[in-house]
XYZ file of C-alpha atoms in Angstrom:
703
model
C -198.944 22.601 -49.064
C -202.720 22.344 -48.931
C -203.576 18.884 -47.739
C -206.823 17.005 -47.741
C -206.274 14.789 -44.698
C -209.296 12.707 -45.596
C -207.587 11.631 -48.824
C -204.362 10.800 -46.991
C -206.368 8.834 -44.417
C -208.068 6.963 -47.259
C -204.632 6.026 -48.620
C -203.616 4.741 -45.167
C -206.649 2.860 -43.827
C -204.708 1.219 -40.992
C -203.453 4.469 -39.489
C -204.726 7.310 -37.341
C -203.450 10.699 -38.506
C -202.180 13.278 -36.040
C -200.853 16.813 -36.160
C -198.386 18.286 -38.620
C -194.860 17.956 -37.207
C -192.791 19.225 -40.135
C -193.096 21.024 -43.465
C -190.980 22.181 -46.389
C -190.956 22.675 -50.131
C -191.383 18.898 -50.565
C -194.685 18.781 -48.652
C -195.181 17.989 -44.989
C -194.872 15.362 -42.252
C -197.739 14.215 -40.034
C -197.668 12.238 -36.826
C -199.442 8.914 -37.164
C -200.428 5.788 -35.278
C -200.541 2.261 -36.716
C -203.562 0.750 -35.005
C -202.745 -2.937 -35.405
C -199.071 -2.700 -34.490
C -199.680 -0.061 -31.796
C -196.786 1.955 -33.174
C -196.084 5.676 -33.511
C -194.998 6.645 -37.036
C -194.156 9.703 -39.125
C -196.096 10.116 -42.368
C -194.291 12.075 -45.080
C -196.638 13.449 -47.756
C -194.853 14.542 -50.939
C -196.591 17.332 -52.831
C -197.597 17.083 -56.481
C -195.532 19.112 -58.923
C -192.313 20.891 -58.055
C -188.823 19.488 -58.005
C -189.455 16.987 -55.203
C -192.378 15.155 -56.780
C -190.282 12.642 -58.774
C -188.434 11.500 -55.682
C -191.336 9.894 -53.804
C -190.967 6.314 -55.006
C -187.210 6.629 -55.409
C -186.745 7.945 -51.880
C -188.908 5.187 -50.427
C -187.061 2.485 -52.369
C -183.651 3.797 -51.337
C -184.636 4.098 -47.682
C -186.240 0.654 -47.662
C -183.029 -0.842 -49.033
C -180.933 0.611 -46.196
C -181.054 -1.167 -42.858
C -178.681 0.580 -40.457
C -179.097 1.734 -36.829
C -178.302 5.324 -37.814
C -180.572 5.573 -40.862
C -184.292 6.255 -40.500
C -186.382 3.213 -41.314
C -189.266 3.227 -43.774
C -192.319 1.097 -42.968
C -194.611 1.681 -45.945
C -195.039 3.562 -49.221
C -198.310 4.502 -50.903
C -198.239 6.271 -54.294
C -201.131 8.529 -55.256
C -202.366 10.466 -58.265
C -201.085 13.816 -57.007
C -199.202 12.930 -53.830
C -197.054 10.115 -52.482
C -196.965 8.936 -48.878
C -193.955 7.456 -47.097
C -194.505 5.974 -43.628
C -191.355 6.060 -41.494
C -190.332 5.476 -37.911
C -191.206 8.321 -35.574
C -188.169 10.340 -34.490
C -189.471 12.069 -31.406
C -186.107 13.325 -30.144
C -185.976 16.258 -32.559
C -183.341 17.399 -35.021
C -179.673 18.137 -34.457
C -180.253 21.740 -35.495
C -182.809 22.103 -32.692
C -180.703 20.351 -30.044
C -177.274 21.750 -30.913
C -177.405 24.636 -28.420
C -177.573 22.122 -25.566
C -174.642 20.060 -26.867
C -170.876 20.272 -26.563
C -167.866 19.172 -28.598
C -167.864 15.587 -27.341
C -171.519 15.209 -28.324
C -170.897 16.700 -31.779
C -167.982 14.338 -32.437
C -170.093 11.366 -31.331
C -172.839 12.462 -33.730
C -170.175 12.765 -36.434
C -169.182 9.132 -35.871
C -172.805 8.015 -36.104
C -173.389 9.928 -39.349
C -170.115 8.641 -40.796
C -171.241 5.101 -39.968
C -174.540 5.681 -41.754
C -172.742 7.107 -44.793
C -170.237 4.243 -44.878
C -173.131 1.788 -44.986
C -175.041 3.777 -47.639
C -171.948 4.227 -49.801
C -171.227 0.493 -49.663
C -174.643 0.015 -51.261
C -174.112 2.616 -53.954
C -176.147 5.421 -52.362
C -175.001 9.043 -51.978
C -177.095 11.176 -49.628
C -176.109 14.586 -51.111
C -177.792 16.679 -48.402
C -176.085 16.021 -45.039
C -176.798 18.932 -42.674
C -178.054 19.416 -39.086
C -181.695 19.484 -40.191
C -181.284 16.016 -41.684
C -179.818 14.440 -38.561
C -182.445 13.538 -35.977
C -182.865 11.528 -32.766
C -185.384 8.862 -31.887
C -187.099 8.652 -28.512
C -184.230 6.553 -27.106
C -181.574 9.046 -28.241
C -180.231 7.176 -31.288
C -178.869 9.359 -34.086
C -180.711 8.920 -37.389
C -179.849 10.280 -40.837
C -183.058 11.287 -42.631
C -184.304 12.815 -45.906
C -183.009 10.726 -48.783
C -185.202 12.744 -51.137
C -182.280 13.811 -53.326
C -180.139 10.736 -52.698
C -178.488 9.299 -55.793
C -177.661 5.726 -56.675
C -174.222 5.413 -58.219
C -172.494 2.545 -59.917
C -168.779 2.292 -59.348
C -166.981 5.009 -57.425
C -168.615 8.151 -58.800
C -171.371 9.604 -60.946
C -171.943 12.914 -62.696
C -174.387 15.371 -61.123
C -177.318 15.867 -63.457
C -178.545 18.963 -61.597
C -177.401 21.303 -58.840
C -179.492 20.099 -55.911
C -178.778 20.438 -52.220
C -178.252 23.005 -49.492
C -175.671 25.563 -50.675
C -173.522 25.809 -47.546
C -173.078 22.026 -47.356
C -172.552 21.360 -51.073
C -169.104 20.243 -52.163
C -167.413 22.213 -54.968
C -167.891 19.354 -57.439
C -171.573 19.202 -56.510
C -172.075 22.885 -57.282
C -170.066 22.596 -60.489
C -172.041 19.543 -61.696
C -168.887 17.469 -61.605
C -168.213 13.876 -60.649
C -169.844 12.925 -57.337
C -168.703 10.202 -54.986
C -168.444 9.336 -51.290
C -166.133 12.318 -50.834
C -169.080 14.584 -51.719
C -170.979 13.460 -48.632
C -167.818 13.704 -46.520
C -167.470 17.359 -47.496
C -170.996 17.998 -46.200
C -170.261 16.092 -42.994
C -167.052 18.077 -42.497
C -168.945 21.321 -43.073
C -171.625 20.294 -40.578
C -169.053 19.444 -37.900
C -167.151 22.696 -38.526
C -170.342 24.679 -38.095
C -171.328 22.790 -34.940
C -167.921 22.840 -33.264
C -166.845 26.380 -34.196
C -170.262 28.037 -34.272
C -169.541 29.652 -37.649
C -168.723 28.736 -41.244
C -165.138 28.032 -42.371
C -165.142 30.863 -44.901
C -163.530 34.235 -44.393
C -166.067 37.026 -44.699
C -169.828 36.698 -44.419
C -171.488 33.615 -45.813
C -174.247 34.059 -48.315
C -176.163 31.611 -50.448
C -174.946 33.704 -53.407
C -172.045 31.265 -53.407
C -174.540 28.849 -54.916
C -173.673 28.294 -58.566
C -169.876 28.191 -58.327
C -167.401 26.169 -56.254
C -167.070 27.581 -52.756
C -163.323 27.620 -52.670
C -162.963 29.369 -56.011
C -164.765 32.452 -54.719
C -162.455 35.285 -53.597
C -162.846 36.137 -49.921
C -164.144 32.692 -49.000
C -160.951 30.800 -48.208
C -161.057 28.073 -45.571
C -159.928 29.044 -42.078
C -159.172 26.897 -39.039
C -162.052 26.451 -36.575
C -161.407 28.572 -33.492
C -161.704 26.788 -30.149
C -161.509 23.303 -31.660
C -158.635 20.983 -30.624
C -155.981 20.899 -33.384
C -156.218 17.168 -34.091
C -160.014 17.333 -34.457
C -159.706 20.456 -36.611
C -157.205 18.682 -38.882
C -159.649 15.836 -39.513
C -162.450 18.253 -40.385
C -160.281 20.404 -42.632
C -159.172 17.346 -44.598
C -162.832 16.591 -45.285
C -163.237 20.158 -46.590
C -160.459 19.906 -49.166
C -161.461 21.515 -52.470
C -160.161 18.517 -54.437
C -162.149 15.351 -53.630
C -158.886 13.440 -53.876
C -157.585 15.320 -50.862
C -160.422 14.166 -48.639
C -160.501 10.872 -46.727
C -160.948 7.939 -49.112
C -164.038 6.644 -47.293
C -166.501 7.432 -44.545
C -164.949 4.603 -42.490
C -161.500 6.226 -42.775
C -162.988 9.570 -41.729
C -164.660 7.934 -38.725
C -161.434 6.283 -37.565
C -159.519 9.557 -37.888
C -162.212 11.492 -36.012
C -162.432 8.826 -33.295
C -158.661 8.891 -32.728
C -158.553 12.688 -32.735
C -161.418 12.921 -30.238
C -159.764 10.370 -27.940
C -156.525 12.391 -28.055
C -158.327 15.701 -27.518
C -161.039 14.960 -24.961
C -159.397 12.222 -22.937
C -160.477 8.863 -21.521
C -164.166 7.998 -21.653
C -165.103 10.862 -23.975
C -167.569 8.766 -25.966
C -169.419 7.571 -22.861
C -169.492 11.091 -21.426
C -171.088 12.396 -24.593
C -174.326 10.581 -23.765
C -174.890 10.020 -27.508
C -175.973 6.487 -28.324
C -173.841 5.287 -31.232
C -173.428 1.943 -32.985
C -169.850 1.714 -34.230
C -167.835 -0.848 -36.142
C -165.251 -2.533 -33.953
C -162.285 -0.688 -35.475
C -163.947 2.699 -35.076
C -164.876 1.982 -31.462
C -161.348 0.768 -30.780
C -160.008 4.048 -32.155
C -162.441 6.040 -30.007
C -161.436 4.124 -26.897
C -157.724 3.752 -27.685
C -156.711 6.249 -25.028
C -159.559 5.426 -22.680
C -158.114 2.306 -21.056
C -154.892 3.973 -19.936
C -155.186 6.756 -17.342
C -153.287 9.910 -18.219
C -151.179 9.683 -15.063
C -150.167 6.101 -15.854
C -149.340 7.008 -19.438
C -147.159 9.902 -18.355
C -145.289 7.747 -15.851
C -144.723 4.652 -17.962
C -144.291 5.756 -21.580
C -140.966 7.444 -22.417
C -140.708 10.196 -24.976
C -139.447 9.175 -28.390
C -135.721 9.812 -28.919
C -134.498 10.945 -32.327
C -131.236 9.652 -33.844
C -129.316 12.599 -32.352
C -130.314 11.556 -28.855
C -132.711 14.456 -28.280
C -136.384 14.175 -27.333
C -138.388 14.257 -30.525
C -141.393 16.570 -30.798
C -144.826 14.993 -30.530
C -145.818 13.641 -33.919
C -148.430 15.649 -35.793
C -150.487 13.400 -38.066
C -151.680 16.386 -40.099
C -148.095 17.038 -41.259
C -147.475 13.496 -42.466
C -146.663 13.140 -46.116
C -149.114 10.841 -47.810
C -148.112 8.956 -50.886
C -150.669 7.794 -53.384
C -149.759 4.179 -52.678
C -150.266 4.639 -48.911
C -153.569 6.377 -49.464
C -154.912 3.672 -51.711
C -154.042 1.011 -49.119
C -155.137 2.655 -45.896
C -156.046 6.220 -45.084
C -155.682 5.521 -41.411
C -152.117 4.313 -41.906
C -151.285 7.367 -44.016
C -152.266 9.833 -41.304
C -150.072 8.304 -38.618
C -146.513 9.657 -38.054
C -143.788 8.025 -40.061
C -141.683 5.712 -37.968
C -138.895 4.718 -40.312
C -136.349 7.178 -38.932
C -137.277 6.472 -35.345
C -137.290 2.698 -35.823
C -137.077 0.614 -32.703
C -137.613 3.548 -30.310
C -141.085 4.277 -31.642
C -141.914 0.585 -31.787
C -140.892 0.280 -28.150
C -143.196 3.119 -27.205
C -146.114 1.378 -28.837
C -145.306 -1.898 -27.090
C -144.984 -0.224 -23.695
C -148.255 1.560 -24.257
C -150.014 -1.696 -25.102
C -148.518 -3.503 -22.102
C -149.485 -0.679 -19.739
C -153.016 -0.633 -21.115
C -153.321 -4.389 -20.718
C -151.942 -4.207 -17.170
C -154.430 -1.515 -16.196
C -157.336 -3.425 -17.715
C -156.237 -6.594 -15.926
C -155.952 -4.854 -12.559
C -159.262 -3.060 -12.841
C -161.373 -5.951 -14.128
C -159.481 -9.192 -13.853
C -157.766 -10.865 -16.774
C -160.290 -11.825 -19.424
C -163.207 -10.908 -17.120
C -166.059 -9.390 -19.135
C -168.782 -10.203 -16.616
C -170.914 -7.451 -15.041
C -169.051 -5.967 -12.106
C -169.252 -3.074 -9.666
C -167.512 0.128 -10.753
C -168.860 2.698 -8.294
C -170.183 3.149 -4.755
C -172.154 6.284 -3.849
C -172.537 7.142 -0.190
C -174.308 10.167 1.244
C -177.840 9.212 2.184
C -178.371 8.808 5.929
C -181.235 6.333 5.595
C -182.623 3.808 3.121
C -182.146 4.586 -0.575
C -185.539 3.973 -2.130
C -185.268 5.332 -5.681
C -182.722 5.858 -8.482
C -183.028 7.314 -11.999
C -180.581 8.260 -14.777
C -180.920 11.520 -16.698
C -181.375 11.139 -20.470
C -177.812 12.360 -21.081
C -176.419 9.599 -18.785
C -174.181 12.047 -16.933
C -176.440 12.566 -13.943
C -178.015 10.079 -11.550
C -180.749 11.017 -9.081
C -181.469 9.114 -5.879
C -184.097 9.499 -3.189
C -184.218 8.134 0.333
C -186.082 7.771 3.554
C -183.905 10.626 4.850
C -186.274 12.960 2.881
C -183.456 14.007 0.548
C -183.034 13.840 -3.209
C -179.407 13.711 -4.298
C -177.765 14.283 -7.685
C -174.569 12.501 -8.716
C -172.127 13.031 -11.582
C -171.666 9.543 -13.063
C -170.038 10.532 -16.369
C -166.994 8.628 -15.088
C -168.533 5.856 -12.965
C -165.160 4.993 -11.435
C -165.054 8.500 -9.934
C -168.744 9.316 -9.449
C -169.350 12.175 -7.026
C -172.196 14.314 -5.633
C -173.426 17.390 -7.496
C -174.357 20.325 -5.285
C -176.276 20.076 -2.035
C -179.131 17.603 -1.429
C -182.542 18.760 -2.660
C -184.647 19.254 0.447
C -188.316 20.070 0.828
C -190.142 16.819 1.396
C -191.228 16.314 4.998
C -191.280 12.523 4.822
C -189.376 9.792 3.008
C -188.900 9.988 -0.771
C -190.416 6.994 -2.550
C -189.789 7.601 -6.267
C -187.794 9.843 -8.644
C -188.032 10.322 -12.417
C -186.387 12.585 -15.009
C -188.441 14.247 -17.713
C -187.533 13.061 -21.223
C -185.621 16.287 -21.970
C -183.648 15.949 -18.742
C -184.511 19.442 -17.533
C -186.996 18.459 -14.841
C -186.716 15.963 -12.005
C -189.840 14.738 -10.221
C -189.911 13.186 -6.758
C -192.766 11.579 -4.808
C -192.857 11.127 -1.056
C -194.841 9.886 1.903
C -195.742 13.505 2.711
C -198.536 13.169 0.089
C -196.789 15.449 -2.411
C -195.031 15.303 -5.738
C -192.268 17.880 -6.156
C -190.718 19.254 -9.350
C -187.093 20.373 -9.584
C -185.370 22.367 -12.318
C -182.155 20.426 -13.022
C -181.165 22.122 -16.275
C -177.935 22.894 -14.452
C -177.641 20.032 -11.935
C -175.138 22.004 -9.854
C -177.795 24.677 -9.339
C -180.946 22.600 -9.097
C -183.949 24.419 -7.656
C -187.527 23.736 -6.678
C -190.205 24.521 -9.243
C -193.153 26.119 -7.516
C -195.627 24.587 -5.122
C -195.654 20.800 -4.606
C -198.427 18.870 -6.336
C -200.884 17.462 -3.781
C -201.817 13.785 -3.827
C -205.197 13.225 -2.218
C -205.915 10.538 0.341
C -202.484 9.279 1.322
C -198.842 9.268 0.394
C -197.473 9.335 -3.146
C -195.539 6.202 -3.940
C -194.741 6.233 -7.655
C -194.114 8.668 -10.514
C -193.314 7.908 -14.149
C -192.785 9.675 -17.474
C -193.075 8.103 -20.918
C -189.805 7.232 -22.612
C -189.755 10.332 -24.807
C -191.097 13.858 -24.735
C -194.817 13.861 -24.537
C -197.832 13.501 -26.725
C -196.668 13.887 -30.304
C -200.109 12.954 -31.568
C -202.165 15.665 -29.909
C -199.555 18.178 -28.787
C -200.641 18.042 -25.137
C -197.067 18.117 -23.915
C -195.353 15.903 -21.412
C -197.389 13.457 -19.368
C -196.537 12.420 -15.810
C -198.317 9.648 -13.922
C -198.423 9.358 -10.144
C -199.897 6.676 -7.910
C -200.315 6.347 -4.185
C -201.728 4.973 -0.990
C -205.459 4.879 -1.629
C -205.255 3.070 -4.958
C -205.730 6.126 -7.154
C -203.703 7.333 -10.144
C -203.389 10.915 -11.387
C -202.111 12.131 -14.758
C -200.405 15.528 -14.957
C -199.693 17.878 -17.862
C -196.105 19.103 -17.507
C -195.912 21.029 -20.758
C -194.868 23.960 -18.567
C -193.099 22.423 -15.547
C -193.415 25.689 -13.645
C -197.196 25.519 -13.964
C -198.280 21.853 -14.037
C -201.949 20.972 -14.162
C -203.882 17.749 -13.634
C -205.505 15.944 -16.537
C -209.054 15.459 -15.328
C -209.612 13.827 -11.954
C -207.599 11.103 -10.293
C -209.144 7.693 -10.941
C -209.561 4.591 -8.812
C -207.099 2.108 -10.261
C -206.880 -0.520 -7.490
C -208.329 -1.617 -4.174
C -205.035 -1.068 -2.368
C -201.867 1.017 -2.562
C -200.545 1.673 -6.101
C -196.908 0.736 -5.670
C -195.753 1.270 -9.253
C -196.844 3.030 -12.439
C -195.352 2.979 -15.954
C -196.217 4.828 -19.160
C -195.597 3.311 -22.582
C -193.148 5.194 -24.769
C -195.851 6.897 -26.817
C -197.883 7.725 -23.657
C -200.977 5.861 -24.826
C -200.973 3.045 -22.268
C -200.501 3.156 -18.509
C -199.635 0.128 -16.394
C -200.168 0.070 -12.626
C -199.190 -2.485 -10.013
C -200.759 -2.692 -6.577
C -200.649 -4.415 -3.230
C -204.038 -5.875 -4.183
C -202.005 -8.394 -6.232
C -203.001 -7.205 -9.708
C -201.555 -5.392 -12.691
C -203.918 -3.189 -14.669
C -203.621 -1.556 -18.084
C -205.280 1.748 -18.952
C -205.921 3.568 -22.199
C -204.674 7.115 -21.556
C -204.619 8.329 -25.162
C -207.120 10.896 -23.891
C -205.493 11.682 -20.534
C -208.550 13.577 -19.361
C -210.654 10.422 -19.703
C -208.586 7.258 -19.059
C -210.352 3.904 -19.158
C -209.348 0.302 -18.330
C -208.080 -2.124 -20.962
C -209.164 -5.710 -20.470
C -209.361 -7.575 -17.183
C -206.786 -7.196 -14.374
C -203.664 -9.359 -14.704
C -203.673 -11.509 -11.597
C -200.814 -13.980 -12.071
C -198.883 -12.863 -8.986
C -199.522 -14.330 -5.542
C -199.477 -11.355 -3.229
C -198.710 -7.699 -3.861
C -197.237 -6.362 -7.127
C -194.344 -4.011 -6.392
C -193.114 -3.104 -9.864
C -194.223 -2.783 -13.481
C -192.227 -1.627 -16.500
C -192.656 -1.365 -20.267
C -189.994 -2.435 -22.740
C -188.933 0.425 -25.049
C -190.938 -0.995 -27.965
C -194.035 -1.184 -25.678
C -194.711 -4.792 -26.746
C -193.576 -6.301 -23.457
C -194.533 -5.525 -19.873
C -192.619 -6.901 -16.891
C -193.988 -7.164 -13.364
C -192.537 -8.374 -10.075
C -193.957 -8.927 -6.652
C -194.134 -10.435 -3.214
C -194.009 -13.978 -4.609
C -190.343 -13.384 -5.699
C -191.375 -13.942 -9.326
C -191.001 -11.812 -12.430
C -193.695 -12.164 -15.040
C -193.567 -11.056 -18.674
C -196.693 -10.053 -20.569
C -197.270 -9.562 -24.283
C -199.062 -6.206 -24.507
C -198.753 -5.687 -28.261
C -202.518 -5.393 -28.076
C -202.962 -3.864 -24.606
C -206.653 -4.712 -24.675
C -205.758 -8.419 -24.851
C -202.549 -8.977 -22.861
C -201.248 -12.500 -22.412
C -198.431 -14.152 -20.431
C -195.085 -14.704 -22.150
C -193.645 -18.015 -21.060
C -193.237 -19.164 -17.457
C -192.344 -16.730 -14.643
C -188.680 -15.890 -14.134
C -187.375 -17.531 -11.008
C -184.151 -16.935 -9.142
C -184.826 -14.297 -6.537
C -185.539 -15.735 -3.095
C -187.517 -12.814 -1.721
C -189.913 -10.143 -2.943
C -188.957 -8.347 -6.175
C -188.883 -4.612 -5.569
C -188.227 -3.211 -9.025
C -187.488 -4.120 -12.645
C -185.944 -2.025 -15.435
C -185.459 -2.684 -19.160
C -182.236 -1.904 -21.003
C -182.653 0.629 -23.833
C -182.466 -2.113 -26.466
C -185.209 -4.082 -24.704
C -183.166 -7.283 -24.751
C -182.018 -7.190 -21.129
C -184.011 -6.833 -17.929
C -182.584 -5.903 -14.526
C -184.339 -6.798 -11.282
C -183.636 -6.167 -7.595
C -185.051 -7.861 -4.541
C -185.099 -8.150 -0.779
C -182.563 -10.991 -1.131
C -179.836 -8.278 -1.427
C -179.125 -9.059 -5.102
C -179.320 -7.515 -8.561
C -180.122 -9.925 -11.388
C -179.896 -9.582 -15.188
C -182.087 -11.476 -17.642
C -181.709 -12.134 -21.371
C -185.004 -11.305 -23.099
C -183.833 -11.775 -26.691
C -186.489 -14.488 -26.921
C -189.387 -13.063 -24.948
C -191.038 -16.457 -24.571
C -187.913 -18.115 -23.180
C -186.091 -15.576 -21.011
C -183.016 -16.779 -19.163
C -180.705 -15.428 -16.445
C -177.505 -13.686 -17.486
C -174.774 -15.015 -15.253
C -174.780 -14.993 -11.474
C -176.544 -12.418 -9.273
C -174.649 -9.184 -8.626
C -173.825 -9.052 -4.932
C -172.424 -6.329 -2.719
C -175.417 -4.712 -1.062
C -175.883 -5.689 2.585
C -179.615 -5.059 2.830
C -182.731 -5.099 0.670
C -182.165 -3.693 -2.835
C -185.221 -1.607 -3.641
C -184.494 0.362 -6.817
C -182.743 -0.151 -10.138
C -182.202 1.779 -13.381
C -180.325 1.336 -16.672
C -178.244 4.186 -18.090
C -179.489 5.467 -21.479
C -176.565 3.807 -23.274
C -177.260 0.483 -21.560
C -173.712 0.203 -20.212
C -174.458 0.902 -16.546
C -176.964 -0.275 -13.979
C -177.560 1.690 -10.778
C -179.082 0.046 -7.712
C -180.245 1.623 -4.457
C -180.517 -0.242 -1.173
C -181.638 -0.045 2.397
C -177.918 -0.236 3.229
C -177.935 3.528 2.396
C -175.766 3.164 -0.697
C -176.102 3.355 -4.464
C -173.935 0.965 -6.446
C -172.959 1.286 -10.111
C -172.454 -1.858 -12.174
C -170.780 -2.093 -15.594
C -172.897 -4.555 -17.541
C -171.438 -4.175 -21.072
């Protein structure tokens, strides 16, 4: 598509236009920046003519009517004479098709639940997507799954509608879609089943070679293209997917919710306790779907084996394990509840099977009571990591949540497997190389690189693509004029607007800050020269999620904001923020970049409205509760909770739902026996890690 950017800019006077980030037969997608709201956006420009032209207004209206965590949000629509423009949220995490090589079966099933949730919501509002495929599933900068591209979505009234044209991606089109038959929710479920088959098995479900020549006739009617079972996929998960791929829509699950419950139960059976948390995929699930996903998670396998007897059939012999895929399903059962129809029939087993279920429930309740205390949903400690031989000064979670990094005064950086926080353990040997104490650690947004700063005046880069085989990446980066005290990445991968790659900020002893280009982590380079940010040591730095604004906190008692949209030429924004009495030890941006938190020697936490970073202002009174200097703060991924740690040996949580009236969440978390100097939220917001001068890292379940 030939595009006159000046005309698009004229249609969007409140936006800055960036580079092209996507293209197709429909037109293209540009990166954009809303100047007033200080928000990164994606600008979809629909070409004139061609089959996609009529869908501009319709797509925008459909998307605007859908408000769901797993559906991309539309912010604006501008029609034009020969092109339409849709302004949407920026999805900087990339597409599922791009990320699938780095993912495993647990991740794919978690994505399947998220997409099923999005479809259930859309179907309840009379919208069929009609083009579910890996390219149309994307991730935002925080890792949330988002269904995109409603360009060929169809509004239906009642349970089905007739296809007026054959539109879609051939491999993912249901037989009735190709044949211009009656379309309904089952049509989208076929596409979702096909997507999961392809992701989990690595190939299509058809015998023989796939070709788009199938387009034009129902897949399953074509000789040589019969459905096969997905190799290497657990049987119960395979059964769920194959039901979604039934040729007859009536043989598929009756709803996206039913599909999600079946998939959640099958994944829990197949992958074991905690599979959803281990996946690292951030999903918003209805309560019944989450309960199905976690049904086997509360009862350890060893306990289940010891306490739950095998079912006895009427002849007194152990009955074989029930296979839901072999259950007969009557039309009456199916119309009432698909979930009920896929469970084993219990009529012939009667009281024995009922007893098994009761014992299972009692054992699960007993385990939950022992591990957490009856009815206790308060934050509590779930893990203790020991290994450092001196103060722990820094902690950071990897984007996939499975790995935690810690740094200490013992000059070591350690990696920990925290996928099961109850049984967290070290990964490999400590990363050694610094010649003085480590002061800060940070993961790159893609999780492949770990950065550490130390008092030896260097910043080191580590390749942690495989955490068990982490290795140093080249020569350490020198920090002039004193030790390096802080490093920080933005919340997602780099500069979408200008393509300059990933940005790292470092600050240190002489009050200077340096920005680094880590597009190639094996060959980092500085952006311009380091700049004088403060009159004393820079204790903390933070980059906003879109890498346009830098915050720095210093022992000179001030917080400063910097415009780093051109990282080669940063410049200050407004006057220094001087509300703290004494040194500022920590600064941190909320994920939406509208709020900045700072903490310092005065034992206070201050919140600042930085929606317009050139005119920041205080948000309500300072947060009080700590009795000694605040070492670090960290925002939860949803931005509604703040964690803080202090020299009073405590971890505190704060409710920031109302930014102007923040309040403490419960009592302080206690357990550390010395100053607590570092804190981090896991990407799913369920865990907090804290590091202390008592040489330990503690893990706290907070949700």
